[in-house]
């Protein structure tokens, strides 16, 4: 996972260390997912590595003055000719001047679909004196850039505010990594903070539970009739043996 924070109009470069642990040389090809193309570029999109050697991949990240404040997700795709690997990327774009110091933290970074994802948001007022009413928008996004869920609330902040909140994770959400973000807006000022979490099992967990319940219900339905039939058979066999003994 690669996390990047940008201010509007800013350009920065990140470097990733790539290691080849295979028994032969590899020729790696790098590309960006569609959702990442407007925020990043790779100056050299290929790299050849000998056995047990390392190389560096440079990536330029940028935002424009008109880029909306928010969180943007995507992937760096690594192709060695046989396998494709993906590196998730989260980009937070902030204003040049921040009114709030924002921090979001999760109660649990591994969650099953259908459960609640609890989180805490801490806001510190860095500029305005007195109380301000800020609008907070919460988002969950996948790494294709899609918004999975969102909601918003108005928060009164004097010097600081600490908020507990939660998202119910959709039951049909597939397993994988996701990003959660809080975008805070007041007047012409905005800021963002984000974190990542992983959905485990996903809908397969739900189907496993349903399968177990069905097996239990069928077991209960058929248990009593079968037991009754067996008891009758045992009673009948006992009666037959008793009559035979009397006849003898």
Coordinates of C-alpha atoms in Angstrom, one line a residue:
X1 CA 0.0 0.0 0.0
X2 CA 1.3 3.5 -1.0
X3 CA -0.2 6.6 0.7
X4 CA 0.5 10.0 -0.7
X5 CA -0.6 13.5 0.5
X6 CA -0.7 16.4 -1.9
X7 CA -1.6 20.0 -1.7
X8 CA -3.4 21.6 -4.7
X9 CA -0.9 22.3 -7.5
X10 CA 1.8 20.2 -5.8
X11 CA 4.2 17.7 -7.5
X12 CA 6.2 15.1 -5.5
X13 CA 8.1 12.0 -6.4
X14 CA 8.0 8.7 -4.6
X15 CA 10.4 5.8 -5.0
X16 CA 9.6 2.1 -4.5
X17 CA 12.2 -0.5 -4.0
X18 CA 11.6 -3.6 -6.1
X19 CA 13.3 -7.0 -5.4
X20 CA 13.6 -10.0 -7.6
X21 CA 13.6 -13.2 -5.4
X22 CA 13.2 -15.6 -8.3
X23 CA 15.8 -18.0 -9.6
X24 CA 16.0 -16.1 -13.0
X25 CA 16.1 -12.6 -14.3
X26 CA 12.8 -10.8 -14.8
X27 CA 11.6 -8.0 -17.0
X28 CA 9.0 -5.9 -15.2
X29 CA 6.4 -3.7 -16.9
X30 CA 4.6 -1.0 -14.9
X31 CA 1.4 0.8 -15.6
X32 CA -1.3 2.8 -13.7
X33 CA -5.0 2.0 -13.3
X34 CA -7.4 4.4 -15.1
X35 CA -8.4 6.1 -11.8
X36 CA -4.7 7.0 -11.1
X37 CA -3.7 8.4 -14.5
X38 CA -4.9 11.9 -13.7
X39 CA -2.7 12.0 -10.5
X40 CA 0.5 10.1 -11.4
X41 CA 3.0 9.2 -14.1
X42 CA 5.9 6.7 -14.3
X43 CA 8.9 8.1 -16.1
X44 CA 10.4 4.7 -16.9
X45 CA 7.8 1.9 -17.1
X46 CA 10.1 -1.1 -17.4
X47 CA 12.8 -2.6 -15.2
X48 CA 15.0 -5.6 -15.7
X49 CA 16.3 -7.3 -12.5
X50 CA 18.8 -10.2 -12.2
X51 CA 18.3 -13.0 -9.6
X52 CA 18.3 -11.7 -6.0
X53 CA 18.8 -8.1 -7.2
X54 CA 17.0 -4.9 -6.4
X55 CA 15.9 -1.9 -8.4
X56 CA 14.1 1.4 -7.9
X57 CA 10.8 2.5 -9.4
X58 CA 10.1 6.3 -9.5
X59 CA 6.6 7.6 -9.6
X60 CA 5.6 11.3 -10.0
X61 CA 2.4 12.3 -8.2
X62 CA 0.7 15.6 -8.9
X63 CA -2.5 17.6 -8.5
X64 CA -3.9 20.7 -10.3
X65 CA -5.1 23.9 -8.8
X66 CA -8.7 22.9 -9.8
X67 CA -8.5 19.4 -8.4
X68 CA -11.2 18.9 -5.8
X69 CA -10.2 18.3 -2.2
X70 CA -10.7 14.6 -1.5
X71 CA -9.3 11.1 -1.5
X72 CA -8.4 9.3 -4.7
X73 CA -7.6 5.6 -5.1
X74 CA -6.0 3.5 -7.7
X75 CA -3.3 0.8 -8.4
X76 CA 0.2 0.5 -9.7
X77 CA 0.2 -2.7 -11.9
X78 CA 3.3 -4.8 -12.1
X79 CA 3.6 -7.4 -14.9
X80 CA 6.5 -9.8 -15.1
X81 CA 5.1 -11.7 -18.1
X82 CA 3.7 -14.5 -16.0
X83 CA 2.0 -12.9 -13.1
X84 CA 0.3 -9.5 -12.5
X85 CA 0.6 -7.9 -9.1
X86 CA -1.2 -4.7 -7.9
X87 CA 0.0 -2.1 -5.5
X88 CA -2.9 -0.1 -3.9
X89 CA -2.5 3.7 -3.9
X90 CA -4.3 6.3 -1.8
X91 CA -3.9 10.0 -2.6
X92 CA -5.2 12.7 -0.3
X93 CA -5.5 16.1 -1.9
X94 CA -5.7 19.0 0.6
X95 CA -5.9 22.8 0.4
X96 CA -2.7 24.8 0.4
X97 CA -3.9 26.4 3.7
X98 CA -5.6 24.1 6.3
X99 CA -8.1 25.4 8.7
X100 CA -8.4 22.0 10.5
X101 CA -5.9 19.3 11.6
X102 CA -7.8 16.1 10.7
X103 CA -7.2 12.5 11.8
X104 CA -9.3 9.4 11.2
X105 CA -8.6 6.1 13.0
X106 CA -10.4 2.7 12.7
X107 CA -11.5 0.5 15.6
X108 CA -10.7 -2.6 13.5
X109 CA -8.8 -2.8 10.1
X110 CA -10.2 -6.3 9.3
X111 CA -14.0 -6.5 9.0
X112 CA -16.5 -9.0 7.7
X113 CA -19.2 -7.9 5.3
X114 CA -22.5 -7.1 7.0
X115 CA -20.7 -5.9 10.1
X116 CA -20.2 -2.3 11.3
X117 CA -16.9 -0.5 10.7
X118 CA -16.3 1.8 13.7
X119 CA -14.0 4.8 13.4
X120 CA -13.0 7.9 15.3
X121 CA -12.5 11.4 13.8
X122 CA -10.4 14.0 15.6
X123 CA -10.7 17.7 14.5
X124 CA -8.5 20.5 15.7
X125 CA -9.4 24.1 14.8
X126 CA -6.2 25.8 13.6
X127 CA -7.5 29.2 12.5
X128 CA -10.9 30.5 13.4
X129 CA -11.7 31.7 16.9
X130 CA -14.9 30.6 18.5
X131 CA -17.3 27.9 17.3
X132 CA -17.6 26.9 13.7
X133 CA -20.0 24.5 12.1
X134 CA -18.1 22.3 9.7
X135 CA -19.6 19.8 7.3
X136 CA -18.0 16.4 7.4
X137 CA -18.4 14.0 4.5
X138 CA -17.5 10.3 5.0
X139 CA -16.6 8.1 2.0
X140 CA -15.7 4.4 1.5
X141 CA -13.9 3.8 -1.9
X142 CA -12.5 0.8 -3.6
X143 CA -9.2 0.8 -5.4
X144 CA -10.9 1.2 -8.8
X145 CA -11.9 4.7 -7.7
X146 CA -15.6 3.7 -7.0
X147 CA -17.5 5.1 -4.1
X148 CA -19.0 2.3 -2.1
X149 CA -20.8 4.3 0.6
X150 CA -21.0 7.9 1.8
X151 CA -22.8 10.1 4.3
X152 CA -22.3 13.5 5.9
X153 CA -23.0 15.4 9.1
X154 CA -22.5 18.9 10.6
X155 CA -20.1 19.2 13.4
X156 CA -19.6 22.1 15.9
X157 CA -15.9 22.7 16.5
X158 CA -14.5 25.3 18.9
X159 CA -11.0 24.3 19.6
X160 CA -11.3 20.5 19.0
X161 CA -13.9 17.8 18.4
X162 CA -13.7 14.0 18.7
X163 CA -16.4 12.0 17.0
X164 CA -17.3 8.3 17.0
X165 CA -19.1 7.0 14.0
X166 CA -19.6 3.8 12.0
X167 CA -20.4 2.5 8.5
X168 CA -22.4 -0.7 8.0
X169 CA -20.4 -2.7 5.4
X170 CA -22.7 -4.0 2.7
X171 CA -23.3 -7.8 2.9
X172 CA -22.4 -8.2 -0.8
X173 CA -19.1 -6.3 -0.6
X174 CA -16.3 -8.5 -2.0
X175 CA -13.1 -9.3 -0.1
X176 CA -10.3 -6.9 -0.5
X177 CA -8.8 -3.6 0.6
X178 CA -10.8 -0.4 0.8
X179 CA -10.2 3.2 1.8
X180 CA -12.2 5.3 4.2
X181 CA -12.0 9.1 4.2
X182 CA -13.3 12.1 6.0
X183 CA -13.5 15.4 4.1
X184 CA -14.1 18.4 6.3
X185 CA -15.5 21.6 4.8
X186 CA -16.0 25.1 6.2
X187 CA -16.5 28.1 4.0
X188 CA -13.8 28.1 1.4
X189 CA -11.6 25.7 3.4
X190 CA -11.5 22.0 3.1
X191 CA -9.3 19.2 4.3
X192 CA -9.1 15.4 4.2
X193 CA -7.8 12.4 6.1
X194 CA -8.0 8.7 5.2
X195 CA -7.2 5.2 6.3
X196 CA -7.5 1.8 4.8
X197 CA -9.1 -1.5 5.9
X198 CA -9.7 -5.0 4.6
X199 CA -13.0 -6.8 4.1
X200 CA -12.4 -10.5 4.8
X201 CA -14.5 -13.5 3.7
X202 CA -17.1 -11.1 2.1
X203 CA -20.3 -12.7 0.9
X204 CA -18.7 -16.2 1.0
X205 CA -18.9 -16.0 4.8
X206 CA -22.6 -15.3 4.5
X207 CA -23.2 -18.3 2.2
X208 CA -21.2 -20.6 4.5
X209 CA -23.5 -19.6 7.4
X210 CA -26.6 -20.1 5.3
X211 CA -25.3 -23.6 4.2
X212 CA -24.7 -24.6 7.8
X213 CA -28.2 -23.4 8.8
X214 CA -29.8 -25.3 5.9
X215 CA -27.9 -28.5 6.9
X216 CA -29.0 -28.1 10.5
X217 CA -32.6 -27.5 9.5
X218 CA -32.7 -30.5 7.2
X219 CA -31.1 -32.6 9.9
X220 CA -33.8 -31.6 12.3
X221 CA -36.6 -32.2 9.8
X222 CA -35.5 -35.7 8.9
X223 CA -34.2 -36.8 12.3
X224 CA -37.5 -37.3 14.0
X225 CA -39.3 -39.3 11.2
X226 CA -36.2 -41.5 10.8
X227 CA -36.0 -42.1 14.5
X228 CA -39.7 -43.0 14.6
X229 CA -39.3 -45.5 11.8
X230 CA -36.3 -47.1 13.5
X231 CA -38.1 -47.3 16.8
X232 CA -41.0 -49.0 15.2
X233 CA -38.7 -51.4 13.4
X234 CA -36.9 -52.2 16.7
X235 CA -40.3 -52.7 18.5
X236 CA -41.5 -55.0 15.7
X237 CA -38.4 -57.1 15.7
X238 CA -38.6 -57.3 19.5
X239 CA -42.3 -58.5 19.2
X240 CA -41.4 -61.1 16.5
X241 CA -38.6 -62.5 18.7
X242 CA -40.9 -62.6 21.7
X243 CA -43.6 -64.6 19.7
X244 CA -41.0 -67.0 18.4
X245 CA -39.7 -67.7 21.9
X246 CA -43.3 -68.4 23.1
X247 CA -43.9 -70.7 20.2
X248 CA -40.8 -72.7 21.1

